[in-house]
Amino acid sequence: MLIYTINRILHMIPVLFVLTVVVFMFIQLLPGDVIDTLIGDEEAEDPATRELLMKEYGLDKPIYVQYGVWIGKVLQGDFGKSLVTRRPVALELFESIPATVYLAVVGISISMLIAIPLGAIAAVKRNSPTDYTAQIVSLIGISIPEFWFAIMCVLFFSLYLGWLPSSGYMSPFEDLGQSLKYLILPAAAVGFRQAAYTTRLTRSSMLDEMNKEYVDTARSLGFSEKKVIYKYTLRNAMIPTITISGLQLANLLGGTVVLETIFAWPGIGQAIYLAIIDRDYPLIQAGILVLGVIVVIVNLLVDLLYRVLNPRVALN
Amino acid sequence: MSKENTENGVTEKQGQTRREFMTKTGAVAGAAALGMSGEANAAKKRHPKRGGTLRFATRSDSRGLDQHRNYYYYVSHPLAATSMGMFDVDLKMEPKPGIAVDHTVSKDLKTYTFKLRKGATFHDGSPIDAEAVKWNIGRIKDPKIGHSFIRSSIKDVESVDVIDSHTIKFNLDKPSGVLVASLTYYPVQFMSPNSVGNADNHPIGAGPFKFKSWKKYDRTVLERNENWWETDDQGNALPYLDKIVGFPKKEDRIRLTALRTGEVDLIENMAYTDAAGFDKKYGANFNTWDVPQVGTGYLGFNLKNGPFSYKNPNGKMMRQAAAHAINHEAIHQAIFSGLSETARGFYSKASTWHMPELERKYEYDPDKARFLLKKAGGMDERLVLTSRDAYAYMHQTGEIAHAMLTEAGFNIQHEIHPYAVLKSKWKKGEYSIDSTANSYRPDPDRWFSANVLSTSSNTKLRTGFNNPKADKLILEGKRTLDPAKRKEIYQEVEMIINDELPMIYTHFIPLTCAATKNLKGYEPAFNGPYSTHMSGIRTAWLG
Amino acid sequence: MSEIHLQGGQRKVGEIHIPTWQERYERVKDALIDAVQELYKSKTAFIGGMMLVVLAILLLLTPVLTDYDPTKPDYSAFLEPPSVEHIMGTDRYGRDIFSRVLWGGRRLVVIAIAAVVFGLSLGIPYGVLSGYYGGFADSVSMRVVDGLLAFPGILLYLLIVTLAREWHLEGFWNDLILVFALGFAFFPEVARLARGSVLIEKQKEYVEASLTIGEASLYIALRQILPNCMSPLIVNATVRLGFVILIIAALSFLGLGTPPPTPDWGADLSAARDHMESNPLIAIFPGLAICYTVLAFNLFGDGLRDIMDPRLSDR
């Protein structure tokens, strides 16, 4: 187990290397550059000024040198300065990543709260109207464009019913109650979509478990049906659900751009997206790298958790 | 400096010792300093009932905090309330005293001497004196720092001399009668020289509100500047509001919903489809305003290369064909939901420079368009219509113009790009028509000198228009002081534009903002809600 | 499933059988009949399949069904409600929404299929070869895949599409780039999946049998292992078709979708946000079209999974 873990951690290095190289390559290929967006077009572009700015931002060197310089600084914990706001990139990330993590974690929790009972019931009452309803609702959940679903939610819950604020963000450390109020709609929008996947997964792994021998054995030993299902089967069936939720969480970190834009949620997805448009290279690079690291770590943790929960995998 | 300005503007407002100055010939004689001392410290009292925290949802967020590097493009962004410049603007878009309370102009229009407000301070308490102004001008003029939009406003300023602590002289490299208009806040905004080290994190300006905090894409918090010099008619200190909290909410629908659910008190910029019927439906609970705007949409041609250009002997005929293809009324209805008006020149009715007699030389006539296009032999030329992605109306106008041109037989494709890409395309001349808009040019010189004058960098970058007669007129307009005379000159330039077609003016951009009935005393103005002399957010309060 | 395995094992040593056209025809026919019968077993797959057939018919008949050019505005008919002339009404430019929905669908479905096929054709050989050869080459190529998979969420799409859109591309080429971008972003997942299946298949006897008779290893990899690991890929690809359509919609929302006036459900739905309160009908049709199509692909894919996964076959 320890060796496996160390091995996996070592594997992260080339993965992150590939990630950063790909980002660098893409950025290099983007037409138009940050100097253009910073200078504007009212004054003639003085080539000397341009050169100075390029130099100040370190953009005058060949791409591999830029990469080397950048990676060297990152290893020392220096992400550089945003070219647009001119504030340290670390600060920009520190401001935006928690908001996204907050949204993603609560969203995933909501999805599990919906999906596990729903999936279990659907499996137990297989081919009943309950099962079909659960399946269809969950399928519809992933068939609606995200932005549309989110806007409809706002119009219904905040404009029509007046229950929740339409948009905005407040840190939970500032005022937890208020913060949760702002969180509910976006987190539910995240949760509902993710629940669609998770419900289906729970249902099928539940069915898998219910066909296993131990269930019959337990039944023959006289355990009540409820106990068999909820104590043994569901517990085992939850292993893949938890695994997938972990992977979804990792994926959500960069996947909430659309929801962040709609709900005016100051997260990292929106920040990177706007940085791409503004050509704010250091922010794009650092943002994707940090998210990549989180994704890789979450994947690793999920993997380890899976091995702990399911010792057979470790033997293979 | 226009005559109106000196007569009614700068001097009249003060209600103290003053000397009017003007000459019949248009050359301006010197005027003396005014007794403005003590003005800033006049017995000021807080209005007992007016105050509150304004929650304001804007469409965009600022890109940064440094006042010289950023021009708070979306003037309604709360950060604009923290800064101040030499002159204010009133509701009629006329310059009013700001940091400068009076000025004199030399006969040759090359030297301006400004008297600065005594006792005025930046938010950190340091005095706004001649040295500070000089330092600010110097920093703005540094091409590595000053944003080109700000820098270009004072590009004629060659040097600045400090006469005494509150008198400063601007020396121009060529004669200009429009320096005061160019110095109106914004964009030439000043910051405390002491704060330069922290300008990207905590701007220290001189505006009616003080910077408190800014979290990108989340919120901006500002506090009342207790030492602001302006007072209302009864001598109560302005601004009334205690605090402004700004929220960027990009989605039109969400911003409107936030207003309707009472999460914010004021929003800028409604989607036109909503704005058109809003007052009728919700007028009982909300106030709406059509913000007086000088923003004009246009289709700019590439005259540097390609089929519309000077290089094509039939280029003008091609442009005429395109002009005949554009159905302005359809744009008015489809894009702008019938709000505002179609444009024949740059200046809308909100401006004193509006020219109602201007005519469109080439009216909508698709048959004629087809005929001219055929005659010019441009049926097979592959053209590109580019649109800016920033505002929906820009690419929507592009979209409908694309359809109109296609119908007239043009072989054209439509592309929507962000600014960075557009600029690289302009540089390389990789476009034929560009659907865009321009704004914040209260004085016509700011528009014509920047976008029509052949030597201007913007003209060179974009249309590449080159018309000696127009150039001559524009330079003449800059030297002329009599506004009636200037208007004639610029009208002539507009006629040249409508004939030569470096661009087709399409529409005056409407802007609708709305607030809850709680917001009192607010009146929007062209220059954004904060920078209006004795109006706008400065006189607003929540009741 | 298991029959296919046997085929591989039963092949006679040293004899290459070339099937005649007749045999091929029979084989395809049998496979089709089997497929329909199998489909019928799973209700979801059947419903999804029927929805897809309806969609295919509508899209194939688009030129017959529509009278209006989807890109041509009508200045006298802005925002018309549904009527006999315009069954779904007109949009803000007076364009017929029905035409836009159908023509847009044709384009979108083709793009989705092409993107998925592109992703498969890139990912499958990559994954299969990597898994089959193993060793250092496998390590390196899988690190590349992991690196791409570590791109959080839709940021990889964002980067690729931003890049693609800003090149000087038009009409068909723009679509092609979209295909490339969406397909490329799908590729790491496919490669992963294909490699995983290969690793399992490699353990099975028939591969060893082939190895012992000395067949060329590449031949084994492609000809024998590949068909046996197709089923998870097919399921994945079907669900992916729906996903791609949603991604295009999300990109349109962010302003990176298809440039107008090309009809596109995502772009049209996105543009209809302006009218959500003043004219909600405009949004409903492209919205429904997306939901219907994605739901159909999802149902079909879900059903396929039930059918193809032998463990689930008895359900």
Short mmCIF file of C-alpha atoms in Angstrom, two decimals, chain B residues 88-321:
data_model
loop_
_atom_site.label_atom_id
_atom_site.label_comp_id
_atom_site.label_asym_id
_atom_site.label_seq_id
_atom_site.Cartn_x
_atom_site.Cartn_y
_atom_site.Cartn_z
CA ASP B 88 -16.35 67.50 -13.67
CA VAL B 89 -19.20 67.28 -16.12
CA ASP B 90 -22.76 68.31 -15.50
CA LEU B 91 -25.96 66.74 -16.76
CA LYS B 92 -25.66 68.72 -19.98
CA MET B 93 -22.17 67.30 -20.54
CA GLU B 94 -20.56 70.67 -19.93
CA PRO B 95 -17.27 70.82 -18.00
CA LYS B 96 -17.56 72.01 -14.41
CA PRO B 97 -14.83 72.70 -11.89
CA GLY B 98 -13.26 69.69 -10.28
CA ILE B 99 -9.75 69.77 -8.92
CA ALA B 100 -9.22 72.79 -11.15
CA VAL B 101 -11.53 75.65 -10.35
CA ASP B 102 -10.53 78.05 -13.03
CA HIS B 103 -8.22 78.40 -15.97
CA THR B 104 -6.85 80.78 -18.53
CA VAL B 105 -5.80 80.08 -22.07
CA SER B 106 -3.08 81.85 -23.98
CA LYS B 107 -3.86 83.52 -27.27
CA ASP B 108 -2.10 80.94 -29.34
CA LEU B 109 -4.09 78.21 -27.55
CA LYS B 110 -0.86 76.54 -26.54
CA THR B 111 -0.65 77.36 -22.85
CA TYR B 112 -3.29 76.63 -20.25
CA THR B 113 -2.94 77.87 -16.71
CA PHE B 114 -5.09 76.16 -14.11
CA LYS B 115 -5.97 77.31 -10.63
CA LEU B 116 -6.37 74.35 -8.33
CA ARG B 117 -8.88 73.98 -5.54
CA LYS B 118 -7.39 74.97 -2.23
CA GLY B 119 -7.65 72.61 0.67
CA ALA B 120 -8.65 69.63 -1.45
CA THR B 121 -7.01 66.38 -0.42
CA PHE B 122 -6.62 62.83 -1.60
CA HIS B 123 -8.18 60.10 0.50
CA ASP B 124 -4.97 59.64 2.42
CA GLY B 125 -5.03 63.27 3.47
CA SER B 126 -2.20 64.43 1.26
CA PRO B 127 -2.92 67.70 -0.53
CA ILE B 128 -3.89 67.84 -4.19
CA ASP B 129 -1.41 70.49 -5.17
CA ALA B 130 0.34 71.44 -8.35
CA GLU B 131 3.17 68.99 -7.69
CA ALA B 132 0.72 66.13 -7.32
CA VAL B 133 -1.03 67.06 -10.55
CA LYS B 134 2.27 67.32 -12.38
CA TRP B 135 3.32 63.93 -11.08
CA ASN B 136 0.01 62.42 -12.19
CA ILE B 137 0.25 63.86 -15.69
CA GLY B 138 3.77 62.53 -15.94
CA ARG B 139 2.73 59.05 -14.89
CA ILE B 140 -0.22 58.98 -17.28
CA LYS B 141 2.03 60.04 -20.13
CA ASP B 142 4.45 57.19 -19.46
CA PRO B 143 3.61 54.79 -22.29
CA LYS B 144 4.54 51.87 -20.09
CA ILE B 145 1.93 52.85 -17.55
CA GLY B 146 -0.84 55.07 -18.82
CA HIS B 147 -3.63 53.30 -20.64
CA SER B 148 -3.85 54.61 -24.17
CA PHE B 149 -7.40 55.85 -23.66
CA ILE B 150 -6.26 58.05 -20.79
CA ARG B 151 -2.95 58.92 -22.36
CA SER B 152 -4.52 60.02 -25.63
CA SER B 153 -6.70 62.56 -23.82
CA ILE B 154 -3.64 64.57 -22.93
CA LYS B 155 -1.42 63.72 -25.82
CA ASP B 156 -1.12 67.38 -26.83
CA VAL B 157 0.36 68.22 -23.45
CA GLU B 158 4.07 68.56 -24.00
CA SER B 159 5.13 69.68 -20.56
CA VAL B 160 3.74 70.83 -17.26
CA ASP B 161 5.11 73.69 -15.15
CA VAL B 162 4.36 74.24 -11.51
CA ILE B 163 3.82 77.95 -10.98
CA ASP B 164 3.00 77.85 -7.30
CA SER B 165 1.44 75.29 -4.98
CA HIS B 166 -2.00 75.78 -6.52
CA THR B 167 -1.26 77.06 -9.98
CA ILE B 168 -0.10 74.86 -12.81
CA LYS B 169 0.64 75.50 -16.45
CA PHE B 170 0.14 72.98 -19.25
CA ASN B 171 2.21 73.59 -22.37
CA LEU B 172 0.82 72.07 -25.55
CA ASP B 173 2.81 71.14 -28.61
CA LYS B 174 0.05 72.33 -30.91
CA PRO B 175 -2.84 74.71 -30.49
CA SER B 176 -5.96 73.21 -28.99
CA GLY B 177 -9.18 74.72 -27.79
CA VAL B 178 -10.40 71.46 -26.34
CA LEU B 179 -7.98 70.69 -23.55
CA VAL B 180 -10.52 71.35 -20.81
CA ALA B 181 -12.99 68.96 -22.39
CA SER B 182 -10.21 66.39 -22.60
CA LEU B 183 -9.35 66.88 -18.96
CA THR B 184 -12.84 66.24 -17.70
CA TYR B 185 -13.03 63.37 -15.37
CA TYR B 186 -13.03 60.73 -16.57
CA PRO B 187 -10.65 59.41 -17.94
CA VAL B 188 -7.89 61.70 -16.70
CA GLN B 189 -8.10 60.74 -13.07
CA PHE B 190 -5.59 61.44 -10.35
CA MET B 191 -4.19 59.39 -7.53
CA SER B 192 -2.17 60.26 -4.49
CA PRO B 193 1.52 60.16 -5.40
CA ASN B 194 2.25 58.55 -2.03
CA SER B 195 0.05 55.58 -2.85
CA VAL B 196 1.85 54.55 -6.02
CA GLY B 197 3.54 51.59 -4.40
CA ASN B 198 0.23 50.03 -3.55
CA ALA B 199 -1.77 51.27 -6.52
CA ASP B 200 -2.64 47.76 -7.68
CA ASN B 201 -4.07 46.79 -4.32
CA HIS B 202 -5.45 49.89 -2.72
CA PRO B 203 -6.10 52.92 -4.91
CA ILE B 204 -6.05 56.30 -3.22
CA GLY B 205 -7.94 58.79 -5.31
CA ALA B 206 -9.74 62.04 -4.75
CA GLY B 207 -13.31 61.09 -5.60
CA PRO B 208 -16.51 61.33 -3.58
CA PHE B 209 -16.05 57.80 -2.23
CA LYS B 210 -13.09 56.06 -0.66
CA PHE B 211 -11.87 52.65 -1.61
CA LYS B 212 -12.49 50.02 1.04
CA SER B 213 -12.12 46.64 -0.65
CA TRP B 214 -12.35 44.90 -3.98
CA LYS B 215 -12.73 41.22 -4.59
CA LYS B 216 -12.64 40.36 -8.24
CA TYR B 217 -15.94 39.15 -9.73
CA ASP B 218 -17.48 39.41 -6.27
CA ARG B 219 -17.86 42.86 -4.80
CA THR B 220 -16.46 46.33 -4.41
CA VAL B 221 -16.97 48.23 -1.18
CA LEU B 222 -16.62 51.99 -0.98
CA GLU B 223 -17.15 54.46 1.82
CA ARG B 224 -18.15 58.08 1.84
CA ASN B 225 -15.33 60.54 1.50
CA GLU B 226 -16.01 62.85 4.43
CA ASN B 227 -13.73 65.49 3.02
CA TRP B 228 -15.35 65.77 -0.37
CA TRP B 229 -15.64 69.42 -1.34
CA GLU B 230 -19.01 69.45 -3.02
CA THR B 231 -22.18 70.55 -1.22
CA ASP B 232 -25.82 70.64 -2.19
CA ASP B 233 -27.89 73.82 -2.48
CA GLN B 234 -28.43 73.98 1.28
CA GLY B 235 -24.78 73.51 2.05
CA ASN B 236 -25.09 69.86 3.08
CA ALA B 237 -22.05 67.78 2.33
CA LEU B 238 -22.12 65.53 -0.70
CA PRO B 239 -22.28 62.65 -1.26
CA TYR B 240 -25.19 61.66 0.91
CA LEU B 241 -24.66 57.92 0.73
CA ASP B 242 -22.58 56.29 3.43
CA LYS B 243 -21.48 53.32 1.42
CA ILE B 244 -21.61 51.76 -2.01
CA VAL B 245 -21.39 48.03 -2.49
CA GLY B 246 -20.95 47.03 -6.10
CA PHE B 247 -21.73 43.59 -7.46
CA PRO B 248 -20.73 42.52 -10.95
CA LYS B 249 -23.54 40.41 -12.33
CA LYS B 250 -22.83 39.58 -15.92
CA GLU B 251 -26.08 37.91 -16.91
CA ASP B 252 -28.71 40.48 -17.90
CA ARG B 253 -31.50 38.27 -16.62
CA ILE B 254 -29.83 37.71 -13.25
CA ARG B 255 -29.06 41.39 -12.75
CA LEU B 256 -32.66 42.29 -13.44
CA THR B 257 -33.90 39.53 -11.16
CA ALA B 258 -31.63 40.75 -8.38
CA LEU B 259 -33.25 44.17 -8.65
CA ARG B 260 -36.76 42.77 -8.71
CA THR B 261 -36.16 40.59 -5.67
CA GLY B 262 -34.71 43.52 -3.76
CA GLU B 263 -31.16 42.19 -3.53
CA VAL B 264 -29.81 45.35 -5.11
CA ASP B 265 -31.09 48.91 -5.27
CA LEU B 266 -29.78 49.96 -8.64
CA ILE B 267 -28.78 48.19 -11.83
CA GLU B 268 -27.19 49.50 -14.97
CA ASN B 269 -27.82 48.28 -18.43
CA MET B 270 -30.93 46.21 -19.01
CA ALA B 271 -31.34 43.90 -21.98
CA TYR B 272 -33.18 45.92 -24.63
CA THR B 273 -35.89 43.31 -24.87
CA ASP B 274 -36.63 43.81 -21.18
CA ALA B 275 -36.11 47.55 -21.16
CA ALA B 276 -38.71 48.10 -23.88
CA GLY B 277 -41.64 47.07 -21.71
CA PHE B 278 -40.25 47.41 -18.22
CA ASP B 279 -41.66 50.75 -17.22
CA LYS B 280 -45.16 49.78 -18.24
CA LYS B 281 -45.04 46.49 -16.37
CA TYR B 282 -43.10 47.40 -13.25
CA GLY B 283 -43.19 51.18 -13.17
CA ALA B 284 -45.17 51.02 -9.93
CA ASN B 285 -42.27 49.51 -8.03
CA PHE B 286 -39.22 50.66 -9.94
CA ASN B 287 -37.87 53.77 -11.54
CA THR B 288 -36.22 53.49 -14.90
CA TRP B 289 -34.08 55.98 -16.73
CA ASP B 290 -32.86 56.22 -20.27
CA VAL B 291 -29.30 57.27 -19.59
CA PRO B 292 -28.32 60.19 -21.84
CA GLN B 293 -25.73 58.52 -23.99
CA VAL B 294 -23.13 59.48 -26.48
CA GLY B 295 -22.51 56.01 -27.71
CA THR B 296 -22.92 55.19 -31.34
CA GLY B 297 -22.80 51.93 -33.21
CA TYR B 298 -21.21 51.83 -36.63
CA LEU B 299 -19.91 49.55 -39.31
CA GLY B 300 -16.34 50.51 -40.09
CA PHE B 301 -14.79 49.58 -43.43
CA ASN B 302 -11.28 48.45 -44.03
CA LEU B 303 -9.92 51.09 -46.39
CA LYS B 304 -6.37 49.83 -46.14
CA ASN B 305 -6.70 46.69 -48.16
CA GLY B 306 -9.33 44.47 -49.73
CA PRO B 307 -12.32 45.22 -51.91
CA PHE B 308 -13.62 48.23 -49.92
CA SER B 309 -10.24 49.88 -49.80
CA TYR B 310 -8.52 52.66 -51.65
CA LYS B 311 -6.54 49.98 -53.44
CA ASN B 312 -9.65 48.90 -55.28
CA PRO B 313 -10.59 51.55 -57.89
CA ASN B 314 -14.21 50.59 -57.28
CA GLY B 315 -13.79 50.62 -53.52
CA LYS B 316 -16.12 53.53 -52.97
CA MET B 317 -18.79 51.98 -55.14
CA MET B 318 -18.48 48.81 -53.08
CA ARG B 319 -18.98 50.82 -49.90
CA GLN B 320 -21.96 52.58 -51.42
CA ALA B 321 -23.43 49.21 -52.31
#
